[in-house]
GROMACS .gro file of C-alpha atoms in nm:
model
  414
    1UNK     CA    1   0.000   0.000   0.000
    2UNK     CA    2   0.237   0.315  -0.120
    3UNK     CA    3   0.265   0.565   0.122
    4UNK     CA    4   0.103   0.367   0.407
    5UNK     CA    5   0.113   0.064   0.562
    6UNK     CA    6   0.017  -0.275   0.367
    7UNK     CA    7  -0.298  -0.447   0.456
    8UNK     CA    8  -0.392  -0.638   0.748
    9UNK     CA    9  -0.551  -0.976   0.738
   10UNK     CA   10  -0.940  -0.893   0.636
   11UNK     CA   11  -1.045  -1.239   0.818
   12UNK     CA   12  -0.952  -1.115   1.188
   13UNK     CA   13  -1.195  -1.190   1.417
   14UNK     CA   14  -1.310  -0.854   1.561
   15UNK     CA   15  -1.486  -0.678   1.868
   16UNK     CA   16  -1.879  -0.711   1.833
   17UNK     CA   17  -1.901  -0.879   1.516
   18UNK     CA   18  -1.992  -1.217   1.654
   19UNK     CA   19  -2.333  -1.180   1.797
   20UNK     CA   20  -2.683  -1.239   1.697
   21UNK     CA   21  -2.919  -1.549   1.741
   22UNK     CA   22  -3.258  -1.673   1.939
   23UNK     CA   23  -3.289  -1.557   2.258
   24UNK     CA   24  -3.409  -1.739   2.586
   25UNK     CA   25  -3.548  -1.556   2.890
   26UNK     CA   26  -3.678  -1.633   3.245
   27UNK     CA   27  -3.781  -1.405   3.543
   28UNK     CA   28  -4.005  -1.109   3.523
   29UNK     CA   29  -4.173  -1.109   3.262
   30UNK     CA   30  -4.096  -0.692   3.133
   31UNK     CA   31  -3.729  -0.680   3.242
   32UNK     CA   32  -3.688  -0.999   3.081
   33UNK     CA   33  -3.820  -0.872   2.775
   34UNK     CA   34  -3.575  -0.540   2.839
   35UNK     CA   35  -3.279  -0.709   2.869
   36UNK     CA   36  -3.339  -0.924   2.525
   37UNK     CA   37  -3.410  -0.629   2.372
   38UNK     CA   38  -3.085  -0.518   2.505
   39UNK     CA   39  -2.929  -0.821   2.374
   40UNK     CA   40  -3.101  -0.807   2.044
   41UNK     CA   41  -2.845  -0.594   1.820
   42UNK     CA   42  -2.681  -0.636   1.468
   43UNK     CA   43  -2.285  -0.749   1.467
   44UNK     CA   44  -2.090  -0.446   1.380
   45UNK     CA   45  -1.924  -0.379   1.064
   46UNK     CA   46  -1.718  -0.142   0.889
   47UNK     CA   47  -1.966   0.102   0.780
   48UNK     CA   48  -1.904   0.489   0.836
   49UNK     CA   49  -2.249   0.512   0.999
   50UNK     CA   50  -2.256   0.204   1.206
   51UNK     CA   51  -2.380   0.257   1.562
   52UNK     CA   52  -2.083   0.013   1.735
   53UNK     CA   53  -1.833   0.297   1.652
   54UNK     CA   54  -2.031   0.585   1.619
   55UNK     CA   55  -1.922   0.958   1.824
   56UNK     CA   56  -1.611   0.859   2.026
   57UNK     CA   57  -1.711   0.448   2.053
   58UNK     CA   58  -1.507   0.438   1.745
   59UNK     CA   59  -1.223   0.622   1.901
   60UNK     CA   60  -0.941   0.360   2.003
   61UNK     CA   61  -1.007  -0.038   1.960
   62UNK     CA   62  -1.071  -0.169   2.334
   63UNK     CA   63  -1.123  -0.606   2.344
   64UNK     CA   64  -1.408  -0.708   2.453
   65UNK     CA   65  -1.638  -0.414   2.466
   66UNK     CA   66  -1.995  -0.359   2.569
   67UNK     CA   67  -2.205  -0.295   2.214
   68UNK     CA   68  -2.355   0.081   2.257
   69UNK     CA   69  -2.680   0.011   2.154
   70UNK     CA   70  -2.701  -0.263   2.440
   71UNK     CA   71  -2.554  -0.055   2.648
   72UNK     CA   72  -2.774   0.226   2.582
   73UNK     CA   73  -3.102   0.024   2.617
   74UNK     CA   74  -2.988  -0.139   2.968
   75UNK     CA   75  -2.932   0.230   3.095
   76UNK     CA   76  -3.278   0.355   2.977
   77UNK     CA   77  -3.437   0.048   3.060
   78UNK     CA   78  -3.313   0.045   3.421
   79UNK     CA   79  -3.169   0.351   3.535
   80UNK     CA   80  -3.399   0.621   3.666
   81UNK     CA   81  -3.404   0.929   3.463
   82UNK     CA   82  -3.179   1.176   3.632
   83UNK     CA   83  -3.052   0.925   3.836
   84UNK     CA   84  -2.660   0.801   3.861
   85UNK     CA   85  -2.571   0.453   3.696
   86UNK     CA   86  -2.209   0.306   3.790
   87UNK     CA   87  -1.990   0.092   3.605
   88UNK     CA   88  -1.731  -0.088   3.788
   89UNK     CA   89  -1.560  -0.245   3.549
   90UNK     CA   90  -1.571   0.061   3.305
   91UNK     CA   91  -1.302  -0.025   3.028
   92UNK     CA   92  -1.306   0.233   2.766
   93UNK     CA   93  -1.613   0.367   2.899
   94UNK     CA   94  -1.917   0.260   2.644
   95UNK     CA   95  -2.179   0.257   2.957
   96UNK     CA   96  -2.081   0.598   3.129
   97UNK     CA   97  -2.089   0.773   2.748
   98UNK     CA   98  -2.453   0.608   2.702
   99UNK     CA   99  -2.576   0.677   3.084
  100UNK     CA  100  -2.469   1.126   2.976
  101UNK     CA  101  -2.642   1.093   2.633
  102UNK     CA  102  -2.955   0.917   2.795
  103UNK     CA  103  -2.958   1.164   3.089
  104UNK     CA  104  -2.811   0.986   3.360
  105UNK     CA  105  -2.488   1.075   3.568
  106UNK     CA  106  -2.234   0.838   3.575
  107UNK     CA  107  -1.937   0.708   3.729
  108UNK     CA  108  -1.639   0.479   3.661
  109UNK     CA  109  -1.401   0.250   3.790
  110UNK     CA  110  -1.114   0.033   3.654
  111UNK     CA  111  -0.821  -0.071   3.753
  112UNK     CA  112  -0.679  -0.086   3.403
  113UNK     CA  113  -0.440   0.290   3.398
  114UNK     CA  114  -0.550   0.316   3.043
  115UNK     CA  115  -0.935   0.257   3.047
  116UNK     CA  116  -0.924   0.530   3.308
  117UNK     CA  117  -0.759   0.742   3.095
  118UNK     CA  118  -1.006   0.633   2.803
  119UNK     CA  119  -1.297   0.698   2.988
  120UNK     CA  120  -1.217   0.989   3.119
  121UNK     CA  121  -1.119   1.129   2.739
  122UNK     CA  122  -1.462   1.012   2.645
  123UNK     CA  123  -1.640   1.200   2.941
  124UNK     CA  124  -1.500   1.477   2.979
  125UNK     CA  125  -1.678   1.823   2.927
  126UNK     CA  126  -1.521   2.010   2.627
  127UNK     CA  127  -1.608   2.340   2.446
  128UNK     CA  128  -1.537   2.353   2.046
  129UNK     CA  129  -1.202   2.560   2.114
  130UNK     CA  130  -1.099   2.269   2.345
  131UNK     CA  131  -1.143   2.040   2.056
  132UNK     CA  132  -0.993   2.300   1.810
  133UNK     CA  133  -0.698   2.315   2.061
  134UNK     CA  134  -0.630   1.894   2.067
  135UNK     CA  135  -0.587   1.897   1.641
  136UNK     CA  136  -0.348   2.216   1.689
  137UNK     CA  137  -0.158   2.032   1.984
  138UNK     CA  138  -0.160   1.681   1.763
  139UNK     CA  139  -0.008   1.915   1.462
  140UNK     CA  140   0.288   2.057   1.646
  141UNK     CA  141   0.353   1.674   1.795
  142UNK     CA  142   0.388   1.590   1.425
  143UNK     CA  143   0.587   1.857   1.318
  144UNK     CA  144   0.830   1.798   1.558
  145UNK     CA  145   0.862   1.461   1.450
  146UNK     CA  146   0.895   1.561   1.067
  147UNK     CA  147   1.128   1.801   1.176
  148UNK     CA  148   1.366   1.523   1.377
  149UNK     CA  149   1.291   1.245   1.074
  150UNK     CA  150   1.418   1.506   0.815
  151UNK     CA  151   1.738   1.612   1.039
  152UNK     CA  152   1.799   1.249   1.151
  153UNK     CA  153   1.801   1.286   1.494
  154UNK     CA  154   1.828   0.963   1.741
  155UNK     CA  155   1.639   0.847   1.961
  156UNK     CA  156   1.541   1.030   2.303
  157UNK     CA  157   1.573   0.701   2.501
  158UNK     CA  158   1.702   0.319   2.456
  159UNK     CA  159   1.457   0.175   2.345
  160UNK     CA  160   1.324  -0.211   2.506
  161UNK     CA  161   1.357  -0.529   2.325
  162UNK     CA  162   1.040  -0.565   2.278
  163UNK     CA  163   0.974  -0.246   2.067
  164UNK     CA  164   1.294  -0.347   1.887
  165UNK     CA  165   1.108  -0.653   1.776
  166UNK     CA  166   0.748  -0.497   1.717
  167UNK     CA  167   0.876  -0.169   1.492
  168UNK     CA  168   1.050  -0.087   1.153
  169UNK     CA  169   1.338   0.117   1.281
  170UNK     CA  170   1.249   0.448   1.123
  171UNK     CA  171   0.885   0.381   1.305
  172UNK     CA  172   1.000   0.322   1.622
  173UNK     CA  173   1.235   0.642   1.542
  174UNK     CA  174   0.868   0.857   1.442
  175UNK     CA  175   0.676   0.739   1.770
  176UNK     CA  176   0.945   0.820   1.999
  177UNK     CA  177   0.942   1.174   1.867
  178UNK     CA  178   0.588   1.184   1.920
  179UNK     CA  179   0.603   1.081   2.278
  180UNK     CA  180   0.836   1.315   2.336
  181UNK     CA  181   0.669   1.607   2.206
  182UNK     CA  182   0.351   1.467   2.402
  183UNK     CA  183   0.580   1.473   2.682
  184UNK     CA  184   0.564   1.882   2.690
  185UNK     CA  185   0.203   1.923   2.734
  186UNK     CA  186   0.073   1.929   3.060
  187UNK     CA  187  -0.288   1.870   3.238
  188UNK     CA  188  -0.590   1.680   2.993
  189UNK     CA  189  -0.414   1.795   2.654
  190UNK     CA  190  -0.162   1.545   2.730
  191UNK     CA  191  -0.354   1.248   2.811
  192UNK     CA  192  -0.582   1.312   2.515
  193UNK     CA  193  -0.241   1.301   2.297
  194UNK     CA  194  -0.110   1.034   2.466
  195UNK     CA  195  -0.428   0.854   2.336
  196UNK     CA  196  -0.392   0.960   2.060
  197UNK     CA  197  -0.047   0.818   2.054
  198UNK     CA  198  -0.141   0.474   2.183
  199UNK     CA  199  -0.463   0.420   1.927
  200UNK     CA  200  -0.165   0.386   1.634
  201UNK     CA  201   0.057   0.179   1.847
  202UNK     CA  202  -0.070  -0.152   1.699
  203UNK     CA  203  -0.152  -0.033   1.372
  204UNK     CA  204   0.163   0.054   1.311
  205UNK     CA  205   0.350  -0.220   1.464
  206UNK     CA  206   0.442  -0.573   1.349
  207UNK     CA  207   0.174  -0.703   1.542
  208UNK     CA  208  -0.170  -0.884   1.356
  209UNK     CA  209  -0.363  -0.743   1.592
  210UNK     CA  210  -0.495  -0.610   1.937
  211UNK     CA  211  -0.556  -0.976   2.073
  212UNK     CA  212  -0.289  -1.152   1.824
  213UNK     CA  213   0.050  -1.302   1.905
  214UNK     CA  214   0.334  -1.295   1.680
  215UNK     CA  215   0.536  -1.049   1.428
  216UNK     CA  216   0.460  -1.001   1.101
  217UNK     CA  217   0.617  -0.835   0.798
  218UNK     CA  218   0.531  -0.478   0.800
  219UNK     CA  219   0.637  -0.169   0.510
  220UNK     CA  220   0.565   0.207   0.633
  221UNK     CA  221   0.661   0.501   0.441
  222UNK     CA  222   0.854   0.774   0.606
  223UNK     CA  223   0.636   1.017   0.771
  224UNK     CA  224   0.330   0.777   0.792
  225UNK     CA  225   0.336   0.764   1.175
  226UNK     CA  226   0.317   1.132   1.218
  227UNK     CA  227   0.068   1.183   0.947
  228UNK     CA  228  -0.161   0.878   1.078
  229UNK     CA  229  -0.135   1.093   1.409
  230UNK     CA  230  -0.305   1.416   1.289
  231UNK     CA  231  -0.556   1.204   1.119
  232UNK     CA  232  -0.625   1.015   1.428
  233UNK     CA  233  -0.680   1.371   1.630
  234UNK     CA  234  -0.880   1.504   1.331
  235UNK     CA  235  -1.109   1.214   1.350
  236UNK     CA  236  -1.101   1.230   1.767
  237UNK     CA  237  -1.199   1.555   1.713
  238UNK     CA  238  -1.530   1.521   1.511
  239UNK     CA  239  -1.603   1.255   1.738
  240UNK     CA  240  -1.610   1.449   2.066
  241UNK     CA  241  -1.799   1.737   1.824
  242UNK     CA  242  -2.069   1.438   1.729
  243UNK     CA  243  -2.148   1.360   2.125
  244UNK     CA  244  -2.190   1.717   2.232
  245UNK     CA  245  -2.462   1.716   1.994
  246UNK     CA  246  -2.622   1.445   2.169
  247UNK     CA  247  -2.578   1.576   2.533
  248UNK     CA  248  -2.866   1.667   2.710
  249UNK     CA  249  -2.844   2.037   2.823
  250UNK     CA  250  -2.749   2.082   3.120
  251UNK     CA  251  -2.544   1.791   3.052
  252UNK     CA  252  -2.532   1.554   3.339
  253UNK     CA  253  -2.183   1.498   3.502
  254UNK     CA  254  -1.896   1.165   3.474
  255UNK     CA  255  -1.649   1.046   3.772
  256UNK     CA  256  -1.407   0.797   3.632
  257UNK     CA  257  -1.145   0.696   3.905
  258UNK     CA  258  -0.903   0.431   3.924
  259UNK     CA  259  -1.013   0.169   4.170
  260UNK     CA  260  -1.101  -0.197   4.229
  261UNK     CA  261  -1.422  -0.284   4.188
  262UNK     CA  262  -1.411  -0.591   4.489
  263UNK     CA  263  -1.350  -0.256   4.701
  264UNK     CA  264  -1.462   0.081   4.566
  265UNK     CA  265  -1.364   0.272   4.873
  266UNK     CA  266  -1.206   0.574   4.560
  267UNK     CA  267  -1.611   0.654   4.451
  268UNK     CA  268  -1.824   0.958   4.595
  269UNK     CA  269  -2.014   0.894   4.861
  270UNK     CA  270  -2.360   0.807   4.855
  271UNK     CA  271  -2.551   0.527   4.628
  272UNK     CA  272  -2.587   0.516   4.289
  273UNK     CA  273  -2.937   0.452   4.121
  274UNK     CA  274  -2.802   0.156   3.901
  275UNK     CA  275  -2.509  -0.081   3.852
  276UNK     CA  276  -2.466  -0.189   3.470
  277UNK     CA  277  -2.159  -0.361   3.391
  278UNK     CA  278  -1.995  -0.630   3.257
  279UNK     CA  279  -1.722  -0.787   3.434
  280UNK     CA  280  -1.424  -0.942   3.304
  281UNK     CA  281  -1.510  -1.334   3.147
  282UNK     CA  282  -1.399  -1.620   3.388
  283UNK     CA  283  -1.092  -1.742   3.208
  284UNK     CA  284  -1.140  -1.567   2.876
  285UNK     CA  285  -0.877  -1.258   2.898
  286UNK     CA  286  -0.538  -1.140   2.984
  287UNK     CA  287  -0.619  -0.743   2.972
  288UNK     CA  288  -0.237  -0.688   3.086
  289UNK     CA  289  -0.103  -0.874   2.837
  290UNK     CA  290  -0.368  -0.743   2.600
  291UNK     CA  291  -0.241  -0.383   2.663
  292UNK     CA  292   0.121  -0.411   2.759
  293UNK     CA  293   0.228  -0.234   2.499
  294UNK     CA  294   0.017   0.046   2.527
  295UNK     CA  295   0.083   0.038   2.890
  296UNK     CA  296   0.439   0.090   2.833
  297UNK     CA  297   0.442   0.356   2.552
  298UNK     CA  298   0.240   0.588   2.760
  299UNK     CA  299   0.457   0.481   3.102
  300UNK     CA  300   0.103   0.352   3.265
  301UNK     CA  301   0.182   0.172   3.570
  302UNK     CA  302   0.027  -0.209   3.521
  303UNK     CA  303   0.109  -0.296   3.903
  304UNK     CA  304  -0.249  -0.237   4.021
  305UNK     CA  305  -0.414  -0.401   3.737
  306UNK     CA  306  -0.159  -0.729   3.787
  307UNK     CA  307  -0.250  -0.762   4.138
  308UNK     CA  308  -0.594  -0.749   4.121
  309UNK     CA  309  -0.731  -0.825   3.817
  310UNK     CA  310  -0.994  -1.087   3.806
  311UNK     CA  311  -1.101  -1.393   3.596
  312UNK     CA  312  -0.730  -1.388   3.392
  313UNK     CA  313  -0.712  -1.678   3.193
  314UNK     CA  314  -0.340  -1.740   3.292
  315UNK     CA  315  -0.426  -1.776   3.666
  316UNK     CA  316  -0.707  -1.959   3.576
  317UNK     CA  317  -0.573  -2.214   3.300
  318UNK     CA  318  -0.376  -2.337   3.651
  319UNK     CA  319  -0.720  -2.489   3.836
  320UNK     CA  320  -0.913  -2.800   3.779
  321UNK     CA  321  -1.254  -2.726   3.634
  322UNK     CA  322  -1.396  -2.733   4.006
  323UNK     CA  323  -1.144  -2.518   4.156
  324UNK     CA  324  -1.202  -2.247   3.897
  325UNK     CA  325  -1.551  -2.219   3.951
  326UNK     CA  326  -1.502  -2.156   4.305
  327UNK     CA  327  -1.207  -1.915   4.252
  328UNK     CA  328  -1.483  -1.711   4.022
  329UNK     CA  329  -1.752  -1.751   4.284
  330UNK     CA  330  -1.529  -1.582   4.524
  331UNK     CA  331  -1.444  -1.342   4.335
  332UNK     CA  332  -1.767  -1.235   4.222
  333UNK     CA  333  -1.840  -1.222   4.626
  334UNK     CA  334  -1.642  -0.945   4.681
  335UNK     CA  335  -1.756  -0.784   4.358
  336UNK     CA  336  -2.121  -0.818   4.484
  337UNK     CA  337  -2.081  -0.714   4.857
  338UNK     CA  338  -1.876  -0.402   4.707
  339UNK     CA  339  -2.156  -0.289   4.474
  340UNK     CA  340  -2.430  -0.420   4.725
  341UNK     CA  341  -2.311  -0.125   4.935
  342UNK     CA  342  -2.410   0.114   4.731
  343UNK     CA  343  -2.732   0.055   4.588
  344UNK     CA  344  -3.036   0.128   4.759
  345UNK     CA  345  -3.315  -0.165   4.831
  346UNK     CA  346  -3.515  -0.269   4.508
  347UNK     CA  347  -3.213  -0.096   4.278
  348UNK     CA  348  -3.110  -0.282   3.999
  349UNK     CA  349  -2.759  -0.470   3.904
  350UNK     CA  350  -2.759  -0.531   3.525
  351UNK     CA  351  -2.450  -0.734   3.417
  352UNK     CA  352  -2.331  -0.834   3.054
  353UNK     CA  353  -2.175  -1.220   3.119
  354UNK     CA  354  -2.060  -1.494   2.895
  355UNK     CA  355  -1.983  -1.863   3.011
  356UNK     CA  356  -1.666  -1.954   2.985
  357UNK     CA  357  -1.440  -2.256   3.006
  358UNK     CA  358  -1.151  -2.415   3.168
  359UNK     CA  359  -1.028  -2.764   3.057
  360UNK     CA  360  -1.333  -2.932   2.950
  361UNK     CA  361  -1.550  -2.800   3.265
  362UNK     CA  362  -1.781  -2.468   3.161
  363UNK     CA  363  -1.839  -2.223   3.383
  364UNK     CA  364  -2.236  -2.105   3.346
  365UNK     CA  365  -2.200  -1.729   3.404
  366UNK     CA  366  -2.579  -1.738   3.496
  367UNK     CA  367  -2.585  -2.003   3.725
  368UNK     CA  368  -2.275  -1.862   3.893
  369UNK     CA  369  -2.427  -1.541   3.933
  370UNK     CA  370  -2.745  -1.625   4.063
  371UNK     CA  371  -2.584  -1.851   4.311
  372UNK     CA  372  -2.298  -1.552   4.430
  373UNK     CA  373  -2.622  -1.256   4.442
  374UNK     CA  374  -2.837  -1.442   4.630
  375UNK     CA  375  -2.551  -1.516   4.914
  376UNK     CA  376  -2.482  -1.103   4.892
  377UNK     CA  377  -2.866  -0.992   4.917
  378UNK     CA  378  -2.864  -0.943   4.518
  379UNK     CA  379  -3.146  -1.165   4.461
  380UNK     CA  380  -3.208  -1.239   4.062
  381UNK     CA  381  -3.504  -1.130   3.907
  382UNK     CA  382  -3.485  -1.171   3.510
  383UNK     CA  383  -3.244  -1.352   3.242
  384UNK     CA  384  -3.231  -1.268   2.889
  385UNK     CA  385  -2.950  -1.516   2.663
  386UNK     CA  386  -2.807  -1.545   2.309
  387UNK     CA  387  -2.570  -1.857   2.208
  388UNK     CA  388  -2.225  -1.725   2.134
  389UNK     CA  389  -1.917  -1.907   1.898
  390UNK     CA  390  -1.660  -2.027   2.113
  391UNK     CA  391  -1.314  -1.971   1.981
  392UNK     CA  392  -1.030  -2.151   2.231
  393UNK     CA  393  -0.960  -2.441   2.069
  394UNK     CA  394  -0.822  -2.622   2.399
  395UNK     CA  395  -1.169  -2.587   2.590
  396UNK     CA  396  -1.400  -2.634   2.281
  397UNK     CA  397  -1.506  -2.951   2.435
  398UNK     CA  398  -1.681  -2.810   2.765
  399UNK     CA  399  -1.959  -2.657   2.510
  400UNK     CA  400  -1.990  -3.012   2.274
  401UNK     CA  401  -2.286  -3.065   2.442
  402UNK     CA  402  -2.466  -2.707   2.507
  403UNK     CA  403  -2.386  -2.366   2.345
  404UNK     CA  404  -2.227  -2.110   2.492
  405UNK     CA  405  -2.388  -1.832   2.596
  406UNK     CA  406  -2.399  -1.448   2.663
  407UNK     CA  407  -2.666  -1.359   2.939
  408UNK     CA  408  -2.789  -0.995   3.010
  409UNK     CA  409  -2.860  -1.047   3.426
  410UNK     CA  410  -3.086  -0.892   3.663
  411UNK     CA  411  -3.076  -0.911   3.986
  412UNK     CA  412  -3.193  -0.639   4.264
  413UNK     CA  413  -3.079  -0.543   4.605
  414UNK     CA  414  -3.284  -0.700   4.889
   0.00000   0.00000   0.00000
C-alpha cells in the first residue's frame, strides 16, 4: 500500500461482530423482555455510519467491549431518569458515554491505567475551542517529529527489546518523537495526545492485531506515523464534536477513578441509582497482556491491574474445572458485597456475562451469578441469553454438548 502501511488480514476476528441469534429468557416477565431487547443488536461492521463505533465508541479499539446500543437500552431500561448509573468495570467507557447521552450521571471504575484514561477522554466536558486546541496540539507533535525524521536525529531514550522486535526502525524512530513532544504538554491535553499516541501503536506495529501473538512483515513510508497521528486527532476531534450534539443540556456529570471494583472505597459517597456492567469473562482474557504495549508507551503503571485483576485466563488455566468455579464464585463475592453497598433496596444490578471454560469443565455465568447474588442480598429477578461461537480451541469440548452463551442479568438489592 504506497505511502502507508500494507494491509492487514481482512479475516480477523473482531470486537462485536460475533453476535446475533434466538434468545431465551426467564424471570419477570418486562425486564426480561428489556434485557433481550438489550441483547437483540446487529454485529458491527465497517460502515461509516454504524452505531458500534459511532461519536467517540469508534475512538481507540478496546477487546471485549460492551455494544452501545445494548448498552444504551440497559441504561434507559433500568436507570432512573436523572438518576446516577455506575460501572465498575468501566473499560473504555461505552456505559458511562450512554448513561450522559440518555440523561443519567455516571461514574467509573477500573483498575486498568489506560481505560481510566479512556474513559475519562470520552467524558469529559469540552467546548469547540478545546477540541480545536487537541488537532493544533496533535499538529505541532507531528511537526516535531517531521522536523527530527528530516534532520535524523536519534532516539530520546534506549529503546526495550520488545519495541525493537514490534517496529520498523524508522517507526520506532517517528513514535518516539511523538512521545516526546507529548511529553511537553501538561494537564488533559496530554492524556488526550497520549491517546492519541497509543490508538496507532498496533496499527503501526508488526503485530496482527490487538488480541494476536506474533510479528509479522510490515512496510511504512517515512512520515506515515506522524501523518496517521493528525488524522487520528482530526477524526477524535469530530467525534467528541458528534457527542456534544447528543448531550442533554445541562449535561449531566462523569467520575471515572481508578479503583477496584471488589472494594470501591475511591467513589463519591452516597448510592448510585443503578449498577450496569460487565465484568471481566472467567478465564477468557489477559487485559495486561492485552495492553502491555500500550501500557508501556504511555509509562502507565500495570502494578495495580496485575495484582488485582480478576477472571485472567493465565491464573485460571492453573485450576481443575472445580477449583475455577469456586475461585470465580469468590471473586464475584467481593464484587457483589462491594456494589451491594451502594445501591439502595429494590435498585437494579444489570451485568453483561458470557460462560466460559476451563479444561473441558464450563463455567455457566448465569448459574454462577445467581448462586454468588443471592448469598450477597442481590437476589435475581430476570435472564435474557443469546448462544455465542466459542473460539479456544483447547476448551471447545466443555460446550460439545450445550452452546455457549452471553446472558444480560438482573438481579436487585434486597
Amino acid at each position: 500500500m504506497p505511502g502507508g502501511l500494507e494491509p492487514r488480514d481482512p479475516n480477523r476476528r473482531r470486537s462485536l461482530t460475533n453476535i446475533g441469534g434466538a434468545v431465551t429468557k426467564e424471570g419477570d416477565r418486562a425486564d426480561a423482555d428489556r434485557l433481550a431487547h438489550a441483547l437483540d443488536v446487529p454485529p458491527a461492521t465497517d460502515a461509516e455510519d454504524d452505531a458500534a463505533r459511532g461519536h467517540v465508541h469508534g475512538f481507540h479499539t478496546y477487546p471485549a467491549r460492551m455494544h452501545p446500543i445494548t448498552a444504551a437500552r440497559l441504561v434507559r431500561a433500568f436507570a432512573p431518569p436523572g438518576g446516577t448509573v455506575l460501572d465498575p468495570f468501566c473499560g473504555s467507557g461505552t456505559v458511562l458515554v450512554e448513561s450522559l447521552v440518555a440523561g443519567r450521571n455516571a461514574r467509573g471504575t477500573d483498575l486498568n491505567p489506560l481505560a481510566v484514561l479512556l474513559a475519562q477522554c470520552k467524558t469529559r466536558p469540552r467546548t469547540p475551542a478545546d477540541i480545536d486546541r487537541l488537532v493544533a496540539d496533535a499538529v505541532a507533535c507531528a511537526e516535531e517529529a517531521d522536523a527530527r525524521r528530516k534532520a535524523k536525529a536519534g532516539a530520546s531514550r534506549r529503546f526495550s527489546p520488545e519495541d525493537v522486535e514490534l517496529f520498523e526502525p524508522h517507526v520506532l524512530l517517528e513514535l518516539d518523537s511523538l512521545r516526546a513532544k507529548i511529553g511537553t504538554f501538561g494537564g488533559p491535553n496530554r492524556s488526550d495526545l497520549e491517546l492519541l499516541l497509543s490508538s496507532v501503536l498496533v496499527k503501526l506495529s508488526r503485530k496482527p492485531g490487538d488480541t494476536g501473538w506474533g510479528v509479522r512483515t510490515r512496510r511504512t513510508a517515512g512520515g506515515f506515523a506522524a501523518k496517521l497521528f493528525v488524522q487520528r486527532a482530526q477524526d477524535l476531534a469530530a467525534r467528541l464534536s458528534a457527542l456534544r450534539v447528543l448531550l442533554p443540556a445541562p449535561a449531566p456529570t462523569a467520575t471515572v477513578v481508578q479503583d477496584d471494583a471488589t472494594d470501591l472505597k475511591r467513589l463519591p459517597p452516597g448510592f448510585v441509582g443503578a449498577v450496569v456492567t460487565s465484568p471481566p469473562y472467567a478465564a477468557t482474557y489477559d487485559y495486561i497482556a492485552h495492553h502491555s504495549l500500550r501500557l508501556r508507551w504511555l509509562g502507565l503503571d500495570p502494578a495495580p491491574l496485575a495484582r488485582g485483576e480478576i477472571g485472567s485466563r493465565t491464573a485460571y488455566a492453573r485450576l481443575t474445572p472445580a477449583a475455577a468455579r469456586t475461585a470465580w464464585c469468590r471473586e464475584l463475592d467481593r464484587f457483589f458485597r462491594a456494589v451491594g453497598r451502594l445501591l439502595p433496596p429494590g435498585a437494579p444490578m444489570v451485568l453483561l456475562m458470557a460462560d466460559s471454560a476451563v479444561g473441558d469443565g464450563a463455567i455457566r455465568a448465569d448459574e454462577v451469578a445467581a448462586e454468588v447474588g443471592r448469598a450477597c442480598g442481590l437476589l435475581p429477578a430476570a435472564r435474557a441469553s443469546q448462544p455465542r461461537p466459542h473460539f479456544h480451541g483447547p476448551t471447545a469440548n466443555a460446550f460439545r454438548d450445550r452452546p455457549r452463551f452471553e446472558h444480560a442479568l438482573l438481579l436487585r438489592k434486597a
